[in-house]
Amino acid sequence: MKMMNTIAELLLLLLPLSVKAEMLWKSEEITFEMKEVHPLLSVGLILELNQALESGETGWKQSRIDVPES
């Protein structure tokens, strides 16, 4: 699980480099969780990002990124 958290933290550091300036990015309001795509089969991982927005703010609230097995 520690390795998954390390991967998630690395992706969070790299993701802003690919985000356009117009997109709202409130890093202090972002939470993340590694999830199995198929929990019953225990295969596939995704990094789920959730961002809390204030009333009247526009932007993304949730993003899911596929995490490769290797």
XYZ file of N, CA, C and O in Angstrom:
280
model
N 0.827 -1.189 0.000
C 0.000 0.000 0.000
C 0.872 1.254 0.000
O 0.511 2.248 -0.570
N 2.056 1.176 0.660
C 2.963 2.327 0.695
C 3.419 2.702 -0.705
O 3.503 3.881 -1.046
N 3.679 1.687 -1.550
C 4.109 1.972 -2.913
C 2.992 2.666 -3.691
O 3.247 3.586 -4.457
N 1.735 2.252 -3.482
C 0.612 2.885 -4.167
C 0.483 4.349 -3.750
O 0.217 5.212 -4.573
N 0.704 4.640 -2.472
C 0.640 6.024 -2.004
C 1.768 6.844 -2.626
O 1.572 8.004 -2.976
N 2.943 6.244 -2.762
C 4.070 6.931 -3.390
C 3.761 7.235 -4.853
O 4.043 8.335 -5.330
N 3.174 6.270 -5.550
C 2.787 6.485 -6.944
C 1.750 7.596 -7.027
O 1.845 8.482 -7.872
N 0.773 7.575 -6.139
C -0.271 8.599 -6.137
C 0.323 9.981 -5.890
O -0.044 10.954 -6.561
N 1.240 10.087 -4.959
C 1.870 11.376 -4.667
C 2.681 11.869 -5.864
O 2.654 13.053 -6.195
N 3.374 10.968 -6.533
C 4.147 11.335 -7.719
C 3.232 11.846 -8.827
O 3.509 12.868 -9.448
N 2.115 11.153 -9.048
C 1.171 11.591 -10.073
C 0.581 12.953 -9.722
O 0.370 13.788 -10.598
N 0.320 13.187 -8.449
C -0.200 14.493 -8.034
C 0.809 15.603 -8.283
O 0.442 16.734 -8.588
N 2.090 15.289 -8.152
C 3.120 16.283 -8.423
C 3.258 16.566 -9.909
O 3.506 17.691 -10.323
N 3.091 15.535 -10.740
C 3.280 15.684 -12.181
C 2.039 16.211 -12.897
O 2.157 16.864 -13.920
N 0.867 15.951 -12.355
C -0.369 16.332 -13.029
C -0.473 17.825 -13.316
O -0.877 18.202 -14.416
N -0.092 18.715 -12.408
C -0.216 20.143 -12.720
C 0.612 20.575 -13.928
O 0.300 21.578 -14.560
N 1.638 19.836 -14.272
C 2.458 20.187 -15.424
C 1.691 20.030 -16.729
O 2.005 20.680 -17.723
N 0.679 19.173 -16.733
C -0.088 18.927 -17.955
C -1.438 19.634 -17.951
O -2.214 19.482 -18.869
N -1.732 20.412 -16.921
C -3.030 21.075 -16.791
C -2.941 22.486 -17.356
O -1.999 23.217 -17.072
N -3.921 22.870 -18.140
C -3.952 24.214 -18.713
C -4.270 25.240 -17.625
O -4.904 24.942 -16.637
N -3.829 26.464 -17.815
C -3.979 27.527 -16.822
C -5.437 27.861 -16.528
O -5.748 28.332 -15.456
N -6.351 27.606 -17.470
C -7.748 27.949 -17.264
C -8.440 27.047 -16.254
O -9.492 27.364 -15.737
N -7.876 25.895 -15.981
C -8.518 24.936 -15.090
C -8.253 25.300 -13.636
O -7.123 25.563 -13.261
N -9.321 25.326 -12.836
C -9.183 25.607 -11.413
C -8.465 24.447 -10.731
O -8.853 23.294 -10.870
N -7.402 24.758 -10.010
C -6.575 23.749 -9.351
C -6.285 24.234 -7.935
O -5.414 25.054 -7.717
N -7.070 23.757 -6.971
C -6.912 24.161 -5.573
C -6.274 23.001 -4.806
O -6.962 22.175 -4.239
N -4.954 22.950 -4.815
C -4.256 21.790 -4.259
C -4.597 21.531 -2.790
O -4.599 20.390 -2.347
N -4.900 22.573 -2.031
C -5.243 22.369 -0.618
C -6.618 21.718 -0.451
O -6.942 21.219 0.626
N -7.419 21.692 -1.510
C -8.767 21.116 -1.460
C -8.865 19.758 -2.158
O -9.950 19.237 -2.351
N -7.722 19.195 -2.547
C -7.723 17.937 -3.299
C -7.421 16.767 -2.368
O -6.484 16.805 -1.589
N -8.250 15.740 -2.472
C -7.991 14.482 -1.776
C -7.796 13.410 -2.845
O -8.253 13.560 -3.977
N -7.101 12.333 -2.494
C -6.889 11.261 -3.466
C -7.018 9.915 -2.792
O -6.874 9.780 -1.577
N -7.323 8.929 -3.611
C -7.464 7.560 -3.118
C -7.150 6.603 -4.258
O -7.562 6.822 -5.393
N -6.390 5.571 -3.953
C -6.137 4.507 -4.921
C -7.268 3.495 -4.780
O -7.596 3.082 -3.669
N -7.867 3.112 -5.903
C -8.977 2.168 -5.871
C -8.750 1.069 -6.886
O -8.133 1.286 -7.931
N -9.282 -0.105 -6.574
C -9.264 -1.199 -7.538
C -10.434 -1.008 -8.494
O -11.545 -0.690 -8.076
N -10.175 -1.194 -9.788
C -11.227 -1.045 -10.788
C -12.256 -2.153 -10.627
O -13.461 -1.913 -10.659
N -11.778 -3.361 -10.426
C -12.650 -4.518 -10.224
C -12.316 -5.148 -8.877
O -11.509 -6.079 -8.810
N -12.922 -4.657 -7.781
C -12.572 -5.154 -6.446
C -12.781 -6.660 -6.265
O -12.019 -7.313 -5.568
N -13.797 -7.216 -6.905
C -14.043 -8.656 -6.753
C -12.947 -9.484 -7.408
O -12.601 -10.557 -6.935
N -12.382 -8.969 -8.509
C -11.318 -9.684 -9.212
C -9.929 -9.246 -8.772
O -8.935 -9.854 -9.140
N -9.855 -8.154 -8.000
C -8.577 -7.588 -7.539
C -7.642 -7.264 -8.704
O -6.457 -7.545 -8.651
N -8.198 -6.680 -9.756
C -7.376 -6.275 -10.901
C -7.641 -4.815 -11.235
O -8.728 -4.303 -11.033
N -6.619 -4.159 -11.755
C -6.736 -2.788 -12.212
C -6.747 -1.780 -11.076
O -7.397 -1.988 -10.059
N -5.996 -0.703 -11.245
C -5.955 0.369 -10.257
C -6.262 1.704 -10.926
O -5.903 1.933 -12.075
N -6.938 2.562 -10.180
C -7.138 3.938 -10.614
C -6.783 4.865 -9.459
O -6.897 4.503 -8.291
N -6.316 6.033 -9.808
C -6.096 7.095 -8.844
C -7.290 8.030 -8.981
O -7.530 8.586 -10.046
N -8.070 8.146 -7.916
C -9.246 9.008 -7.945
C -8.925 10.300 -7.210
O -8.535 10.279 -6.045
N -9.060 11.421 -7.901
C -8.824 12.747 -7.330
C -10.163 13.435 -7.130
O -11.007 13.435 -8.030
N -10.376 14.021 -5.964
C -11.586 14.772 -5.683
C -11.175 16.163 -5.206
O -10.300 16.300 -4.370
N -11.835 17.181 -5.755
C -11.543 18.558 -5.387
C -12.822 19.218 -4.870
O -13.853 19.176 -5.532
N -12.758 19.816 -3.692
C -13.902 20.527 -3.127
C -13.946 21.935 -3.707
O -12.946 22.637 -3.711
N -15.121 22.324 -4.206
C -15.315 23.662 -4.752
C -16.310 24.427 -3.890
O -17.255 23.851 -3.357
N -16.086 25.714 -3.779
C -17.010 26.583 -3.060
C -18.218 26.864 -3.953
O -18.162 26.729 -5.169
N -19.309 27.291 -3.337
C -20.504 27.669 -4.083
C -20.149 28.778 -5.077
O -19.497 29.750 -4.723
N -20.545 28.587 -6.319
C -20.250 29.575 -7.354
C -18.958 29.323 -8.117
O -18.738 29.911 -9.160
N -18.069 28.474 -7.606
C -16.828 28.149 -8.309
C -17.113 27.096 -9.376
O -17.951 26.223 -9.181
N -16.412 27.204 -10.470
C -16.531 26.183 -11.506
C -15.174 25.519 -11.680
O -14.138 26.122 -11.427
N -15.195 24.292 -12.095
C -13.963 23.529 -12.281
C -14.264 22.048 -12.140
O -15.412 21.638 -12.043
N -13.251 21.266 -12.117
C -13.447 19.828 -12.002
C -13.652 19.446 -10.533
O -13.113 20.063 -9.636
N -14.485 18.425 -10.313
C -14.708 17.915 -8.965
C -14.091 16.531 -8.777
O -13.703 16.180 -7.674
N -14.048 15.747 -9.860
C -13.492 14.404 -9.746
C -12.768 14.036 -11.032
O -13.217 14.364 -12.123
N -11.655 13.360 -10.867
C -10.877 12.873 -12.005
C -10.358 11.485 -11.665
O -9.953 11.249 -10.526
N -10.369 10.604 -12.620
C -9.855 9.245 -12.424
C -8.758 8.991 -13.438
O -8.931 9.211 -14.631
N -7.639 8.498 -12.939
C -6.474 8.237 -13.778
C -6.119 6.759 -13.656
O -5.930 6.250 -12.545
N -6.038 6.073 -14.799
C -5.609 4.672 -14.789
C -4.163 4.571 -14.360
O -3.318 5.339 -14.826
N -3.864 3.618 -13.483
C -2.497 3.397 -13.016
C -2.009 2.076 -13.606
O -2.630 1.035 -13.385
N -0.936 2.114 -14.388
C -0.430 0.870 -14.978
C 0.089 -0.087 -13.905
O 0.516 0.331 -12.830
N 0.026 -1.373 -14.220
C 0.466 -2.389 -13.259
C 1.978 -2.383 -13.052
O 2.450 -2.778 -12.014
N 2.725 -1.941 -14.045
C 4.189 -1.962 -13.893
C 4.721 -0.578 -13.634
O 4.097 0.420 -13.858
